Amino acid sequence: MRVQDVLASAVRNSFRNKLRTTLTVVAIFIGAFTLTITSAIGTGVSDYINTQVTAIGTPGIFTISKATQTGIVSTGPATYDPNAAVSSGGSVIGPNGPTGLNGGTAALSKEDLASIAATSGITAVNPLIAVTPDYIQYANNGTYKLRVNTNAAISKASLAAGNQLNNSTSDLQLLIPTSYLENLGYTDAASAAGSTVTIGIKDYQRVSHTVTATVVGVQNETLLGSGAELNTALLTELDAIQNTGKPTTTAEGYAAATATFDPAMSSANVKALQKTLADAGYSAKTVADQIGTFQAVIDGIVGVLNAFAGIALLAAGFGIINTLLMSVQERTREIGLMKAMGMGSGAIYALFSLEAVFIGFLGSAIGALVAIGIGTPLSSFLSNTVLSGLPGLNILQFAPASIAVIMAIVMFIAFIAGTLPASKAARQNPIEALRYCAELNY
Amino acid sequence: MNQILEARDIVKSYGQGSSKFDALSGVSLSVTAGETVAIIGKSGSGKSTLMHLLALLDEPGGGELLVNGADASKLKKSQLNHLRNEDFGFVFQQFFLIPNATVLDNVVLPLTIAGVGAKERRARGLAALEQLELTDKAKSKAINLSGGQKQRVVIARALVNNPKVIFADEPTGNLDSVTGAIVEDMLFKLNREKGITLIIVTHDADLAARCDRQIFMRDGREDKAGIVK
């Protein structure tokens, strides 16, 4: 029998009992639809994260902090060390008290910075200066709380308008996030770029000061959190005000530092370097690592959804077995006749397993098409409403390659499901098959 | 004389141990190309089993079966399939038509199995239908035909591959006497005009009498005395 004839008969045969085939196809459809949607979410999210990493990540920089000490619950509190630096007392947090948990988080001391700088592969270490200004005001539109995003040092902003910060100028510059525009009294992002704002801050003695700075640009919200980003000149200025009147006896410490390394370093070497620092008690993270945490969570959710889709497909596989077993039973005499006429067992086997594969193809193709048909408008609807805070995120992205893989997997499952009925058909004895139900007279 | 089929003391039994049943216990016969042979006997006499063995649908439990002088037990499965597909045609008491396929698709089934191209299949199928005056039914579904028409479709299917032998198992068993006679006439006409060997299994004495030779079966053996009757 020719391949195209086997194929044509398999397709024709699968439509003989339309209701039965339809119900089996529906079962496969459910699995394939779910799988297509979840893989689209996976693609959409990782695509967004990759774009974020490449758009805002600066290669060759770690954010370094003291590794969090674990095991306090089981071993009780650690021994008190009067010389250990705590970030609340340092220049990091300033006069308004710690922003972290009570007592402050473990901070990096000057010795820590020196030992990190001595690590081979690290070219430079700079403590992260954190400032806590009180408010920001544009024109006479009232004062609003200003949150400073400390990630400015390790990322470049994804801009909605204006320019990037210039860290080598003595001009005081900042970037504000898009979410600040309305409250501050701007009409749009373009009007904010280049405007002058007033920033209020208190010194160590709680005396208020104001600083005037230029908004050079407006940045999109990112996964790294919102908040204004300040250039080095503005940071230094605010830090100086913050530490005015500070007693000289306070221990110096920093919540975090940035360490630079060769941007061309291979990812394996970066991992090794992170391991070396981790062994020394420091947590070193690149922008990709920080954003990757989100990906790990999303991957977990997608994995669970995929498992559900897999269970649906498993059930559908049994549906295929059932459908084809009934089909083999109904067509016993036909199989006997074809065998009597010289059709080989292999061709009979191929006929039934192709029927199974075709049912799998129908279910997965319809599932994928419907998923695309529903998912595409849904994704753009979500982007404009619920997810509008994350510009550039299309939650559902249908990659042709992953759809092809899903269809191949479904068709493979169908093929496996078809093996039992197909081999039952192929093994039939022509004489017994011809005698089967002789009273059926057709 | 061209011995197309020859059976030498063939034996066939079903079951095992105490439930063992000998369907055939030593039958010998030879069929010459172009003759018509009737295998007659009551139900359970072994006549259908004999036909199945001659048609290579089953293997004998003992004895030898020669096809065109070659030992059938030495042929590979694919060669047997090939032989049945190209040289044999089958007409059964039940029609074994695929109900929802067209008459033409049913008729060309042996050619489809043989891997003949679609164009040639169509031409040969229509030629076979023409011989049986069924050309106008080519596109009808098999299920919509009358009994006589169905059996004519079956005969068209049996001769579409230009077989050397047609095996007919009770070919008129399901038909009334008038249509039965028409179907009989068609089979014998194929024998006369195309030289196709006919092996007909029947319990109809009149049909058996029209054949060149009768083999009377009783309890799994040939009953030589039955021929006289």
XYZ file of C-alpha atoms in Angstrom:
671
model
C 0.000 0.000 0.000
C 1.286 3.449 -0.873
C 2.075 5.871 1.933
C -0.413 8.458 0.667
C -3.128 5.773 0.460
C -2.455 4.653 4.040
C -2.580 8.294 5.126
C -5.776 9.010 3.197
C -7.497 5.888 4.584
C -6.396 6.735 8.123
C -7.872 10.229 7.800
C -11.069 8.864 6.233
C -11.414 6.171 8.873
C -11.054 8.640 11.720
C -14.121 10.476 10.409
C -16.240 7.336 10.162
C -17.600 7.715 13.643
C -17.681 11.483 13.860
C -19.103 11.804 17.355
C -16.583 9.413 18.879
C -13.652 11.071 17.115
C -14.903 14.529 18.083
C -15.103 13.608 21.765
C -11.574 12.199 21.729
C -10.329 15.266 19.895
C -11.967 17.482 22.550
C -10.049 15.638 25.278
C -6.768 16.217 23.456
C -7.782 19.772 22.652
C -8.057 20.616 26.366
C -4.534 19.382 27.060
C -3.022 20.990 23.977
C -4.811 24.289 24.629
C -3.517 24.460 28.222
C -0.023 23.503 27.164
C 0.015 26.166 24.439
C -1.184 28.857 26.863
C 1.296 27.936 29.609
C 4.194 27.774 27.193
C 3.102 31.153 25.822
C 3.206 32.569 29.363
C 6.648 31.072 29.842
C 7.846 32.580 26.571
C 6.230 35.928 27.294
C 7.740 36.254 30.752
C 11.226 35.061 29.898
C 11.215 37.257 26.823
C 10.302 40.240 29.006
C 12.945 39.338 31.568
C 15.601 38.905 28.889
C 14.704 42.275 27.421
C 14.915 43.807 30.882
C 18.308 42.255 31.544
C 19.726 43.401 28.224
C 18.010 46.804 28.422
C 18.857 47.756 31.978
C 21.576 45.358 33.067
C 25.132 46.628 33.085
C 27.463 43.691 32.532
C 30.448 43.245 34.797
C 28.883 44.480 38.052
C 27.899 42.617 41.196
C 25.779 43.946 44.021
C 27.477 42.666 47.154
C 25.989 42.369 50.599
C 26.794 40.300 53.691
C 25.274 36.872 53.276
C 22.254 36.505 55.530
C 23.034 34.303 58.505
C 20.680 31.416 58.702
C 20.074 28.911 61.480
C 19.282 31.474 64.176
C 16.044 29.662 64.997
C 17.699 26.334 65.591
C 20.908 27.483 67.274
C 19.734 30.544 69.164
C 21.209 34.023 68.893
C 24.829 34.425 67.825
C 27.484 35.783 70.233
C 27.507 39.605 70.424
C 30.472 41.232 68.752
C 30.892 44.890 69.812
C 33.184 45.648 66.888
C 30.867 44.289 64.156
C 29.588 47.005 61.857
C 25.852 47.492 61.743
C 24.433 49.475 58.865
C 22.155 51.540 61.071
C 25.112 53.317 62.604
C 26.906 54.037 59.398
C 26.491 56.644 56.761
C 24.146 54.393 54.903
C 20.856 54.890 56.635
C 21.219 58.364 58.008
C 19.452 60.119 60.838
C 15.987 58.718 60.302
C 16.881 55.357 61.704
C 17.225 52.010 60.012
C 14.895 51.174 57.184
C 15.582 47.477 57.642
C 14.601 45.255 60.548
C 15.192 46.313 64.134
C 18.843 46.487 64.987
C 19.863 46.787 61.356
C 21.096 44.221 58.941
C 24.631 42.899 58.882
C 26.670 45.503 57.107
C 29.868 45.509 55.122
C 32.746 47.013 57.109
C 35.802 48.656 55.588
C 37.684 45.394 56.193
C 35.022 43.521 54.229
C 35.381 45.923 51.321
C 39.146 45.465 51.369
C 38.893 41.685 51.373
C 36.363 41.764 48.501
C 38.643 44.059 46.517
C 41.497 41.608 47.128
C 39.536 38.744 45.593
C 41.072 37.821 42.265
C 38.819 38.805 39.359
C 37.319 41.848 41.122
C 38.665 45.075 39.660
C 37.018 47.615 41.950
C 34.665 47.873 44.936
C 32.459 50.868 45.735
C 30.141 51.078 48.712
C 26.551 51.857 47.785
C 25.557 55.186 49.251
C 21.954 55.191 50.338
C 20.210 58.456 51.042
C 16.741 59.005 52.511
C 15.392 62.339 51.374
C 12.080 63.502 52.833
C 10.236 64.815 49.830
C 10.290 66.005 46.244
C 8.438 69.037 44.945
C 7.895 70.370 41.422
C 6.936 74.047 41.107
C 4.371 74.725 43.818
C 2.485 71.474 43.454
C 2.979 70.169 46.974
C 5.535 67.844 48.527
C 5.601 64.111 47.886
C 7.637 61.296 49.424
C 10.744 60.477 47.432
C 12.038 56.922 47.332
C 15.558 56.415 46.007
C 16.276 53.316 43.960
C 19.718 52.051 44.937
C 19.936 49.883 41.832
C 20.904 52.924 39.790
C 24.554 51.958 40.080
C 24.108 48.554 38.479
C 21.537 49.254 35.824
C 20.822 51.684 33.076
C 17.331 53.054 32.950
C 14.699 52.132 30.405
C 13.650 55.670 29.484
C 10.180 56.935 28.631
C 11.592 60.414 27.904
C 14.769 62.463 28.362
C 18.342 61.241 28.848
C 20.368 58.895 31.045
C 22.084 60.180 34.181
C 25.532 61.623 33.756
C 27.758 60.467 36.615
C 30.806 62.502 35.622
C 29.154 65.919 35.758
C 28.879 68.172 38.789
C 25.267 69.043 37.861
C 22.713 67.555 40.232
C 20.587 65.157 38.204
C 17.875 62.609 38.814
C 15.485 60.334 36.923
C 11.902 60.000 38.123
C 9.652 57.014 37.406
C 6.563 57.410 35.226
C 4.319 56.770 38.249
C 5.487 60.078 39.859
C 4.413 62.268 36.936
C 0.758 62.804 37.711
C 1.149 63.575 41.441
C 4.032 65.945 40.899
C 1.917 67.893 38.434
C 3.444 67.069 35.058
C 1.213 66.656 32.024
C 3.390 64.005 30.394
C 6.851 62.447 30.461
C 8.280 64.826 27.853
C 7.330 67.906 29.889
C 9.098 66.505 32.955
C 12.431 66.036 31.192
C 14.640 69.054 31.830
C 12.478 70.517 34.598
C 13.841 71.561 37.979
C 12.621 70.017 41.255
C 13.272 70.685 44.928
C 14.349 67.840 47.203
C 13.964 68.138 50.980
C 16.309 66.286 53.358
C 17.233 66.446 57.071
C 20.769 66.337 58.473
C 21.980 64.275 61.435
C 20.678 66.936 63.835
C 17.245 66.820 62.121
C 17.611 70.266 60.566
C 15.808 70.543 57.191
C 17.701 71.464 54.014
C 16.596 71.715 50.393
C 18.528 70.873 47.236
C 17.541 71.866 43.721
C 18.144 69.262 41.015
C 17.299 68.731 37.347
C 15.058 65.916 36.149
C 17.049 64.718 33.117
C 14.689 61.899 32.207
C 11.662 59.798 33.039
C 12.081 56.052 33.348
C 9.726 53.116 32.851
C 8.877 50.869 35.760
C 11.068 47.774 35.895
C 11.128 44.548 37.868
C 13.945 46.021 39.969
C 11.492 48.250 41.738
C 10.419 51.802 41.327
C 11.944 54.917 42.752
C 14.008 57.806 41.582
C 17.575 57.303 40.446
C 20.203 59.919 41.333
C 23.515 60.722 39.703
C 26.764 60.609 41.668
C 26.880 64.377 42.174
C 23.383 64.483 43.693
C 24.024 61.388 45.817
C 27.227 62.883 47.208
C 25.465 66.149 47.911
C 22.579 64.500 49.783
C 24.942 62.158 51.638
C 26.986 65.144 52.807
C 23.862 66.848 54.153
C 22.724 63.655 55.835
C 26.016 63.248 57.685
C 26.290 66.851 58.779
C 26.692 66.935 62.541
C 27.308 63.212 62.862
C 29.547 62.124 65.788
C 32.887 60.817 64.559
C 32.794 57.783 66.848
C 30.024 56.002 64.891
C 31.204 52.781 63.272
C 31.209 52.940 59.506
C 29.357 50.289 57.563
C 27.485 49.876 54.307
C 24.392 47.852 53.518
C 25.762 46.965 50.112
C 28.531 47.631 47.674
C 29.089 47.263 43.995
C 32.031 45.298 42.668
C 33.141 45.476 39.082
C 34.719 42.669 37.129
C 35.665 42.092 33.496
C 32.382 42.358 31.521
C 33.774 39.855 28.992
C 34.131 37.167 31.678
C 32.439 33.885 30.768
C 29.326 32.938 32.723
C 31.113 29.899 34.182
C 33.851 32.135 35.539
C 31.275 34.573 36.907
C 29.656 31.637 38.734
C 33.038 30.583 40.118
C 33.693 34.120 41.297
C 30.270 34.246 42.979
C 31.096 30.948 44.678
C 34.427 32.298 45.952
C 32.665 35.366 47.393
C 29.878 33.231 48.866
C 32.475 31.073 50.626
C 33.933 34.244 52.108
C 30.477 35.158 53.447
C 29.303 37.666 50.814
C 26.313 37.449 48.553
C 27.214 38.661 45.044
C 24.462 39.124 42.496
C 24.371 40.400 38.946
C 21.341 42.164 37.525
C 20.501 38.969 35.677
C 20.508 37.056 38.995
C 18.222 39.567 40.645
C 15.763 39.541 37.774
C 16.213 35.786 37.426
C 14.545 35.301 40.804
C 11.311 36.447 39.203
C 11.867 34.011 36.363
C 12.369 31.133 38.791
C 8.999 31.879 40.405
C 7.253 32.158 37.033
C 8.969 28.982 35.817
C 7.659 27.181 38.874
C 4.086 28.313 38.218
C 4.341 27.448 34.522
C 5.769 24.057 35.464
C 2.790 23.279 37.685
C 0.356 24.341 34.941
C 2.262 22.201 32.444
C 1.933 19.249 34.789
C -1.849 19.730 34.807
C -1.860 19.898 31.010
C 0.239 16.735 30.996
C -2.326 14.961 33.164
C -5.082 16.090 30.778
C -3.075 14.697 27.867
C -2.497 11.429 29.703
C -6.251 11.066 30.169
C -6.761 11.955 26.516
C -4.269 9.228 25.603
C -6.529 6.668 27.255
C -9.400 8.198 25.290
C -7.486 7.485 22.091
C -6.818 3.905 23.158
C -10.502 3.424 23.881
C -11.645 5.012 20.619
C -9.292 2.932 18.527
C -10.029 -0.314 20.347
C -13.688 0.207 19.509
C -12.738 1.050 15.965
C -10.646 -2.130 15.646
C -13.541 -4.154 17.050
C -16.017 -2.615 14.612
C -13.743 -3.123 11.664
C -12.668 -6.674 12.505
C -14.206 -8.056 9.314
C -12.701 -5.312 7.212
C -9.276 -6.055 8.684
C -9.818 -9.761 7.936
C -10.763 -8.967 4.353
C -7.755 -6.719 3.814
C -5.478 -9.379 5.262
C -7.065 -12.032 3.018
C -6.393 -9.741 0.075
C -2.727 -9.676 0.945
C -2.369 -6.596 3.126
C 0.604 -7.098 5.418
C 0.472 -6.753 9.215
C 2.810 -3.760 8.991
C 0.403 -1.863 6.740
C -2.526 -2.644 9.067
C -0.460 -1.435 12.019
C 0.462 1.747 10.150
C -3.191 2.332 9.227
C -4.339 2.338 12.849
C -1.406 4.151 14.389
C -1.682 6.862 11.738
C -5.326 7.189 12.659
C -4.234 7.785 16.259
C -1.588 10.293 15.172
C -4.150 12.081 13.027
C -6.553 12.366 15.972
C -3.624 13.758 17.989
C -2.839 16.180 15.185
C -6.448 17.400 15.021
C -6.646 17.925 18.789
C -3.311 19.702 19.065
C -3.779 21.859 15.953
C -7.233 23.010 17.043
C -5.960 23.503 20.608
C -3.024 25.626 19.439
C -5.158 27.666 17.019
C -7.832 28.391 19.608
C -5.151 29.245 22.186
C -3.612 31.749 19.752
C -7.038 33.067 18.806
C -8.021 33.702 22.434
C -4.568 34.451 23.836
C -3.473 37.182 21.426
C -6.331 39.630 22.132
C -6.292 38.632 25.823
C -2.595 39.413 26.059
C -2.950 42.862 24.545
C -5.989 43.517 26.745
C -3.964 42.605 29.852
C -0.994 44.686 28.704
C -3.237 47.729 28.495
C -5.013 47.179 31.794
C -3.744 44.985 34.639
C -0.154 44.814 33.440
C 0.148 48.377 32.182
C 2.584 49.046 35.039
C 5.130 46.827 33.304
C 5.585 48.300 29.825
C 6.924 45.858 27.264
C 5.400 42.799 28.946
C 3.220 40.709 26.630
C 2.195 37.981 29.042
C 1.272 35.535 26.255
C 3.735 35.083 23.430
C 3.207 32.277 20.956
C 6.500 31.014 19.581
C 6.077 28.904 16.415
C 8.860 26.564 17.565
C 7.254 25.785 20.915
C 3.853 25.249 19.269
C 5.501 22.827 16.843
C 7.122 21.042 19.800
C 3.777 20.828 21.633
C 2.082 19.396 18.545
C 4.901 16.905 18.096
C 4.606 15.833 21.755
C 0.825 15.430 21.511
C 1.124 13.449 18.275
C 3.778 11.284 19.887
C 1.504 10.604 22.882
C -1.264 9.734 20.400
C 1.095 7.404 18.560
C 2.024 5.637 21.808
C -1.680 5.375 22.686
C -2.344 3.924 19.231
C 0.218 1.131 19.551
C -2.026 -1.154 21.621
C -5.080 -1.048 19.298
C -2.895 -1.020 16.190
C -0.968 -4.106 17.237
C -4.235 -5.799 18.167
C -5.481 -5.092 14.641
C -2.217 -6.222 13.047
C -2.217 -9.526 14.952
C -5.690 -10.529 13.829
C -6.111 -13.869 12.125
C -7.861 -13.281 8.779
C -10.083 -16.346 8.984
C -11.337 -15.609 12.468
C -11.766 -11.969 11.552
C -13.843 -12.925 8.512
C -16.035 -15.208 10.606
C -16.575 -12.479 13.215
C -20.201 -11.510 13.536
C -21.200 -13.309 10.332
C -24.804 -12.269 10.802
C -23.831 -8.653 10.028
C -24.664 -8.760 6.370
C -22.765 -6.109 4.497
C -1.404 -29.758 -17.614
C -0.615 -26.779 -15.422
C -1.123 -27.674 -11.759
C -1.964 -24.346 -10.203
C -2.716 -25.730 -6.722
C -1.929 -29.111 -5.259
C -2.689 -30.485 -1.800
C -0.947 -33.647 -0.611
C -2.529 -35.327 2.384
C -3.159 -32.070 4.234
C -4.274 -32.107 7.852
C -5.740 -29.356 9.993
C -6.922 -29.531 13.576
C -8.113 -26.931 16.036
C -7.781 -26.916 19.817
C -5.544 -29.046 22.002
C -5.741 -32.152 24.185
C -9.207 -33.552 24.807
C -10.880 -30.654 22.995
C -8.829 -31.313 19.865
C -10.931 -31.310 16.759
C -9.704 -32.545 13.386
C -11.232 -30.320 10.743
C -9.275 -32.010 7.965
C -7.693 -35.407 8.325
C -5.751 -36.095 5.145
C -7.071 -34.564 1.942
C -5.300 -34.636 -1.418
C -6.361 -32.868 -4.562
C -4.899 -30.948 -7.448
C -6.413 -28.096 -9.380
C -5.495 -27.469 -13.002
C -5.438 -23.943 -14.373
C -8.726 -22.993 -16.028
C -10.949 -25.680 -14.476
C -13.925 -25.223 -12.190
C -13.949 -27.200 -8.953
C -16.830 -27.481 -6.490
C -16.169 -28.416 -2.889
C -19.438 -29.677 -1.463
C -20.484 -31.043 1.877
C -22.556 -30.342 4.951
C -21.655 -27.793 7.590
C -18.701 -28.999 9.624
C -17.504 -31.313 6.847
C -14.297 -29.309 6.510
C -15.045 -27.762 3.145
C -14.430 -24.172 4.273
C -11.236 -25.193 6.070
C -10.018 -26.832 2.864
C -10.747 -23.677 0.897
C -8.948 -21.491 3.464
C -5.882 -23.716 3.229
C -5.931 -23.711 -0.588
C -6.330 -19.927 -0.533
C -3.254 -19.704 1.759
C -5.270 -17.976 4.464
C -4.144 -20.603 6.952
C -1.312 -23.101 7.291
C -1.957 -26.837 7.228
C -0.991 -28.805 10.341
C 0.526 -31.522 8.190
C 0.976 -32.557 4.559
C 2.150 -30.438 1.690
C 0.581 -27.610 -0.228
C 2.056 -26.633 -3.602
C 1.320 -23.372 -5.399
C 2.478 -23.360 -9.025
C 4.665 -26.301 -8.020
C 6.340 -24.476 -5.095
C 5.973 -25.544 -1.473
C 3.773 -22.911 0.217
C 5.333 -23.560 3.652
C 8.680 -22.373 2.274
C 7.280 -19.034 1.117
C 7.796 -15.964 3.266
C 4.825 -14.136 4.729
C 5.280 -11.226 2.354
C 5.421 -13.602 -0.629
C 2.171 -15.221 0.519
C 0.554 -11.801 0.827
C 1.800 -10.942 -2.626
C 0.462 -14.168 -4.069
C -2.990 -13.697 -2.547
C -3.059 -10.098 -3.650
C -2.090 -10.709 -7.272
C -3.264 -14.205 -8.154
C -6.322 -14.791 -5.979
C -9.766 -13.256 -5.895
C -12.294 -13.824 -3.112
C -16.090 -13.987 -3.106
C -17.657 -14.763 0.255
C -21.172 -15.509 1.330
C -21.095 -12.261 3.277
C -20.102 -9.406 1.051
C -17.476 -7.764 3.245
C -17.979 -4.405 1.643
C -16.854 -1.288 3.478
C -20.321 0.195 4.023
C -19.564 3.921 3.846
C -17.001 3.771 1.054
C -18.052 4.155 -2.566
C -18.563 1.156 -4.827
C -15.460 2.131 -6.777
C -13.316 2.386 -3.635
C -14.532 -1.051 -2.563
C -13.765 -2.572 -5.955
C -10.222 -1.209 -6.159
C -9.274 -2.297 -2.607
C -6.954 -5.127 -3.835
C -5.220 -2.614 -6.121
C -4.884 -0.088 -3.276
C -3.295 -2.791 -1.149
C -0.979 -3.685 -4.055
C 0.147 -0.043 -4.203
C -1.222 0.733 -7.671
C -1.451 4.470 -8.449
C -4.768 6.291 -8.098
C -5.262 6.927 -11.824
C -4.687 3.329 -12.860
C -6.835 2.095 -9.970
C -9.729 4.181 -11.176
C -9.407 2.998 -14.788
C -9.183 -0.674 -13.834
C -11.963 -0.385 -11.257
C -14.312 1.218 -13.790
C -13.442 -1.501 -16.349
C -14.322 -4.209 -13.792
C -17.594 -2.455 -12.911
C -18.445 -2.192 -16.602
C -18.122 -5.947 -17.018
C -20.680 -6.376 -14.246
C -22.907 -3.585 -15.583
C -22.438 -1.454 -12.474
C -20.772 1.605 -14.005
C -23.643 3.881 -12.965
C -23.232 2.772 -9.325
C -19.508 3.598 -9.135
C -20.058 6.610 -6.873
C -22.856 5.156 -4.745
C -22.114 4.055 -1.231
C -21.901 0.292 -0.882
C -24.492 0.311 1.888
C -27.169 1.638 -0.492
C -27.061 -1.302 -2.904
C -29.369 -4.312 -3.121
C -28.088 -7.806 -2.271
C -27.601 -8.799 -5.920
C -25.787 -5.548 -6.674
C -23.565 -6.033 -3.627
C -22.548 -9.512 -4.762
C -21.780 -8.147 -8.246
C -19.583 -5.490 -6.608
C -17.842 -8.307 -4.734
C -17.226 -10.161 -8.005
C -15.915 -6.965 -9.585
C -13.559 -6.628 -6.605
C -12.455 -10.252 -7.037
C -11.555 -9.816 -10.691
C -10.111 -6.276 -10.626
C -6.575 -7.590 -10.127
C -6.920 -10.126 -12.999
C -6.517 -13.125 -10.708
C -5.650 -16.659 -11.781
C -7.998 -18.205 -9.217
C -11.271 -17.012 -7.702
C -12.279 -18.630 -4.419
C -16.015 -18.438 -3.852
C -17.456 -19.458 -0.485
C -21.225 -19.966 -0.862
C -21.394 -17.160 -3.448
C -25.163 -17.444 -3.854
C -25.977 -18.351 -0.255
C -27.451 -14.960 0.558
C -29.275 -14.352 -2.716
C -32.688 -15.316 -4.047
C -32.674 -17.938 -6.818
C -32.989 -15.452 -9.710
C -30.138 -13.161 -8.589
C -28.200 -16.257 -7.499
C -28.450 -17.617 -11.032
C -27.237 -14.318 -12.499
C -24.232 -14.301 -10.154
C -23.468 -17.950 -11.046
C -23.621 -17.142 -14.745
C -21.182 -14.291 -14.238
C -18.685 -16.506 -12.436
C -18.801 -19.194 -15.128
C -18.553 -16.552 -17.846
C -15.314 -15.303 -16.243
C -14.042 -18.874 -16.306
C -14.933 -19.337 -19.983
C -13.790 -15.953 -21.258
C -10.760 -15.253 -19.095
C -9.718 -18.755 -18.132
C -9.945 -17.909 -14.427
C -9.890 -21.029 -12.266
C -12.932 -21.266 -9.988
C -12.941 -23.017 -6.627
C -16.471 -22.896 -5.277
C -17.461 -24.021 -1.804
C -21.169 -24.776 -1.672
C -23.858 -27.073 -0.378
C -26.003 -26.333 -3.421
C -25.965 -29.498 -5.559
C -27.138 -27.663 -8.704
C -24.307 -25.144 -8.519
C -21.840 -27.971 -7.848
C -23.133 -29.868 -10.859
C -22.250 -26.963 -13.197
C -18.564 -27.332 -12.246
C -16.095 -29.546 -14.134
C -15.317 -31.487 -10.987
C -16.872 -32.029 -7.557
C -15.075 -32.847 -4.353
C -17.452 -34.232 -1.758
C -16.354 -33.641 1.820
C -17.489 -35.631 4.853
C -15.992 -35.496 8.360
C -12.754 -33.920 7.184
C -12.120 -36.411 4.377
C -12.927 -36.584 0.713
C -15.854 -38.943 0.188
C -15.144 -40.515 -3.231
C -18.524 -42.246 -3.170
C -20.255 -38.871 -2.967
C -19.255 -37.995 -6.531
C -21.296 -40.851 -7.918
C -24.374 -39.461 -6.280
